[in-house]
Amino acid sequence: MQERIIDIIVYLLEEFRHHHTEENYSDLSKQLMSLGYTESEIHLAFSWIFNHLQSSGNGTGEEFSYGADSNRILHDVEKLFISAEAYGYLLQLRHLGILSDFDLETVIDRALAFGTSSIEIEDIKAITASLLFGSDSGNSWEGYFFQQGNNTVH
């Protein structure tokens, strides 16, 4: 489910970036529900975005960052394992502000630690979800729970 929330976050941030108008959030929710996402997934994605925007001004202790206009280039060895599509998706997550530069490096490190011959987009989504929503992050979903058969976040 967390990978689906990542998909929603990417969709919403792309909408916010490309359509500078103040789109109605309920219209965006309806669009997402028509794409097959549940109400709880959509609410969690909105919640993550708003929480992330509020905390983005706070110091996290992660002083590592690239220059504003720079892009992380994969080393030749990293290129052997991470597909071009997965790398492009990873750059999109960074460009949208979902991942910090430090997070980008963490995802690459975890991807290489998988030990598989090829890292694809779905692998990047899973790693990103565990990084953003896992217990080792400050954005844990601890405290939220889902009732079986219910789309309400408690």
mmCIF file of C-alpha atoms in Angstrom:
data_model
loop_
_atom_site.group_PDB
_atom_site.id
_atom_site.type_symbol
_atom_site.label_atom_id
_atom_site.label_comp_id
_atom_site.label_asym_id
_atom_site.label_seq_id
_atom_site.Cartn_x
_atom_site.Cartn_y
_atom_site.Cartn_z
ATOM 1 C CA MET A 1 0.000 0.000 0.000
ATOM 2 C CA GLN A 2 2.838 2.413 0.737
ATOM 3 C CA GLU A 3 4.044 2.194 -2.857
ATOM 4 C CA ARG A 4 0.564 3.263 -3.987
ATOM 5 C CA ILE A 5 0.774 6.266 -1.659
ATOM 6 C CA ILE A 6 4.121 7.181 -3.264
ATOM 7 C CA ASP A 7 2.369 7.039 -6.664
ATOM 8 C CA ILE A 8 -0.354 9.377 -5.382
ATOM 9 C CA ILE A 9 2.194 11.798 -3.907
ATOM 10 C CA VAL A 10 4.049 11.915 -7.239
ATOM 11 C CA TYR A 11 0.766 12.473 -9.096
ATOM 12 C CA LEU A 12 -0.316 15.286 -6.759
ATOM 13 C CA LEU A 13 3.040 17.070 -6.789
ATOM 14 C CA GLU A 14 3.149 16.863 -10.592
ATOM 15 C CA GLU A 15 -0.362 18.356 -10.701
ATOM 16 C CA PHE A 16 0.651 21.144 -8.312
ATOM 17 C CA ARG A 17 3.795 21.864 -10.317
ATOM 18 C CA HIS A 18 2.276 21.823 -13.809
ATOM 19 C CA HIS A 19 -1.067 23.437 -12.996
ATOM 20 C CA HIS A 20 -0.223 26.540 -11.051
ATOM 21 C CA THR A 21 -3.906 27.231 -10.503
ATOM 22 C CA GLU A 22 -5.507 26.486 -7.175
ATOM 23 C CA GLU A 23 -7.206 23.225 -8.090
ATOM 24 C CA ASN A 24 -9.909 21.979 -5.796
ATOM 25 C CA TYR A 25 -8.586 19.164 -3.612
ATOM 26 C CA SER A 26 -11.869 17.295 -3.853
ATOM 27 C CA ASP A 27 -11.574 17.314 -7.659
ATOM 28 C CA LEU A 28 -8.069 15.863 -7.385
ATOM 29 C CA SER A 29 -9.387 13.249 -4.956
ATOM 30 C CA LYS A 30 -12.145 12.304 -7.398
ATOM 31 C CA GLN A 31 -9.604 11.987 -10.220
ATOM 32 C CA LEU A 32 -7.456 9.720 -8.059
ATOM 33 C CA MET A 33 -10.439 7.606 -7.001
ATOM 34 C CA SER A 34 -11.347 7.187 -10.671
ATOM 35 C CA LEU A 35 -7.817 5.826 -11.156
ATOM 36 C CA GLY A 36 -8.511 3.144 -8.542
ATOM 37 C CA TYR A 37 -6.994 4.622 -5.393
ATOM 38 C CA THR A 38 -8.869 4.415 -2.102
ATOM 39 C CA GLU A 39 -9.981 7.363 -0.040
ATOM 40 C CA SER A 40 -7.603 6.431 2.786
ATOM 41 C CA GLU A 41 -4.615 6.248 0.416
ATOM 42 C CA ILE A 42 -5.485 9.678 -0.969
ATOM 43 C CA HIS A 43 -5.891 11.181 2.503
ATOM 44 C CA LEU A 44 -2.560 9.733 3.633
ATOM 45 C CA ALA A 45 -0.832 11.177 0.563
ATOM 46 C CA PHE A 46 -2.303 14.636 1.182
ATOM 47 C CA SER A 47 -1.345 14.350 4.848
ATOM 48 C CA TRP A 48 2.246 13.431 3.984
ATOM 49 C CA ILE A 49 2.531 16.349 1.541
ATOM 50 C CA PHE A 50 1.192 18.898 4.018
ATOM 51 C CA ASN A 51 3.326 17.537 6.881
ATOM 52 C CA HIS A 52 6.378 17.487 4.619
ATOM 53 C CA LEU A 53 5.783 21.073 3.504
ATOM 54 C CA GLN A 54 5.412 22.224 7.103
ATOM 55 C CA SER A 55 8.566 20.478 8.283
ATOM 56 C CA SER A 56 10.710 21.246 5.218
ATOM 57 C CA GLY A 57 11.827 24.536 6.746
ATOM 58 C CA ASN A 58 13.016 22.835 9.916
ATOM 59 C CA GLY A 59 16.601 21.682 10.238
ATOM 60 C CA THR A 60 16.851 17.917 10.063
ATOM 61 C CA GLY A 61 20.534 17.596 10.758
ATOM 62 C CA GLU A 62 21.083 16.361 7.224
ATOM 63 C CA GLU A 63 23.476 19.026 5.994
ATOM 64 C CA PHE A 64 24.434 17.015 2.905
ATOM 65 C CA SER A 65 23.113 18.483 -0.339
ATOM 66 C CA TYR A 66 24.038 18.990 -3.966
ATOM 67 C CA GLY A 67 24.073 22.324 -5.735
ATOM 68 C CA ALA A 68 20.682 23.682 -6.746
ATOM 69 C CA ASP A 69 21.060 22.898 -10.444
ATOM 70 C CA SER A 70 23.116 19.719 -10.176
ATOM 71 C CA ASN A 71 22.050 16.139 -10.770
ATOM 72 C CA ARG A 72 23.460 13.004 -9.222
ATOM 73 C CA ILE A 73 25.130 10.875 -11.885
ATOM 74 C CA LEU A 74 25.358 7.145 -11.331
ATOM 75 C CA HIS A 75 28.787 5.542 -11.166
ATOM 76 C CA ASP A 76 29.441 2.902 -13.849
ATOM 77 C CA VAL A 77 29.010 0.132 -11.276
ATOM 78 C CA GLU A 78 25.690 1.614 -10.114
ATOM 79 C CA LYS A 79 24.533 1.767 -13.750
ATOM 80 C CA LEU A 80 25.024 -1.997 -13.995
ATOM 81 C CA PHE A 81 22.337 -2.583 -11.372
ATOM 82 C CA ILE A 82 19.939 0.387 -11.504
ATOM 83 C CA SER A 83 17.875 0.542 -14.703
ATOM 84 C CA ALA A 84 17.645 3.823 -16.594
ATOM 85 C CA GLU A 85 13.900 3.966 -15.883
ATOM 86 C CA ALA A 86 14.445 3.424 -12.151
ATOM 87 C CA TYR A 87 17.127 6.118 -12.101
ATOM 88 C CA GLY A 88 14.833 8.528 -13.960
ATOM 89 C CA TYR A 89 12.065 7.849 -11.451
ATOM 90 C CA LEU A 90 14.516 8.443 -8.605
ATOM 91 C CA LEU A 91 15.497 11.812 -10.106
ATOM 92 C CA GLN A 92 11.807 12.682 -10.471
ATOM 93 C CA LEU A 93 11.273 11.976 -6.748
ATOM 94 C CA ARG A 94 14.185 14.274 -5.917
ATOM 95 C CA HIS A 95 13.027 16.981 -8.334
ATOM 96 C CA LEU A 96 9.528 16.956 -6.801
ATOM 97 C CA GLY A 97 11.001 17.328 -3.326
ATOM 98 C CA ILE A 98 9.836 13.932 -2.106
ATOM 99 C CA LEU A 99 13.449 12.894 -1.524
ATOM 100 C CA SER A 100 16.232 15.092 -0.207
ATOM 101 C CA ASP A 101 19.755 14.712 -1.557
ATOM 102 C CA PHE A 102 20.589 12.666 1.521
ATOM 103 C CA ASP A 103 17.509 10.460 0.924
ATOM 104 C CA LEU A 104 18.540 9.988 -2.710
ATOM 105 C CA GLU A 105 21.891 8.589 -1.599
ATOM 106 C CA THR A 106 20.176 6.376 0.957
ATOM 107 C CA VAL A 107 17.835 4.923 -1.682
ATOM 108 C CA ILE A 108 20.768 4.226 -4.024
ATOM 109 C CA ASP A 109 22.703 2.551 -1.194
ATOM 110 C CA ARG A 110 19.722 0.390 -0.240
ATOM 111 C CA ALA A 111 19.078 -0.503 -3.878
ATOM 112 C CA LEU A 112 22.640 -1.714 -4.318
ATOM 113 C CA ALA A 113 22.377 -3.667 -1.063
ATOM 114 C CA PHE A 114 19.407 -5.614 -2.503
ATOM 115 C CA GLY A 115 21.880 -7.888 -4.228
ATOM 116 C CA THR A 116 19.691 -8.361 -7.296
ATOM 117 C CA SER A 117 20.952 -8.052 -10.836
ATOM 118 C CA SER A 118 18.527 -5.303 -11.822
ATOM 119 C CA ILE A 119 16.785 -2.576 -9.835
ATOM 120 C CA GLU A 120 13.531 -1.452 -11.454
ATOM 121 C CA ILE A 121 10.983 1.288 -10.708
ATOM 122 C CA GLU A 122 8.953 -0.977 -8.409
ATOM 123 C CA ASP A 123 12.093 -1.623 -6.341
ATOM 124 C CA ILE A 124 12.726 2.133 -6.060
ATOM 125 C CA LYS A 125 9.098 2.660 -4.973
ATOM 126 C CA ALA A 126 9.427 -0.002 -2.271
ATOM 127 C CA ILE A 127 12.719 1.410 -0.970
ATOM 128 C CA THR A 128 11.353 4.963 -1.019
ATOM 129 C CA ALA A 129 8.196 3.893 0.809
ATOM 130 C CA SER A 130 10.218 2.148 3.507
ATOM 131 C CA LEU A 131 12.431 5.214 3.841
ATOM 132 C CA LEU A 132 9.582 7.736 4.022
ATOM 133 C CA PHE A 133 7.061 5.708 6.008
ATOM 134 C CA GLY A 134 9.285 3.236 7.845
ATOM 135 C CA SER A 135 9.973 3.253 11.540
ATOM 136 C CA ASP A 136 13.487 4.630 10.962
ATOM 137 C CA SER A 137 12.085 7.840 9.493
ATOM 138 C CA GLY A 138 10.611 10.847 11.189
ATOM 139 C CA ASN A 139 7.533 10.479 8.972
ATOM 140 C CA SER A 140 6.418 7.128 10.318
ATOM 141 C CA TRP A 141 2.753 6.208 10.061
ATOM 142 C CA GLU A 142 2.984 4.986 13.644
ATOM 143 C CA GLY A 143 -0.174 6.054 15.382
ATOM 144 C CA TYR A 144 -2.331 5.557 12.282
ATOM 145 C CA PHE A 145 -4.255 2.368 11.704
ATOM 146 C CA PHE A 146 -6.735 0.990 9.214
ATOM 147 C CA GLN A 147 -9.794 -1.026 10.104
ATOM 148 C CA GLN A 148 -10.312 -3.995 7.824
ATOM 149 C CA GLY A 149 -12.789 -3.082 5.083
ATOM 150 C CA ASN A 150 -12.827 0.581 6.061
ATOM 151 C CA ASN A 151 -11.146 3.461 4.256
ATOM 152 C CA THR A 152 -10.946 5.642 7.339
ATOM 153 C CA VAL A 153 -7.590 6.592 8.788
ATOM 154 C CA HIS A 154 -7.669 6.545 12.607
#
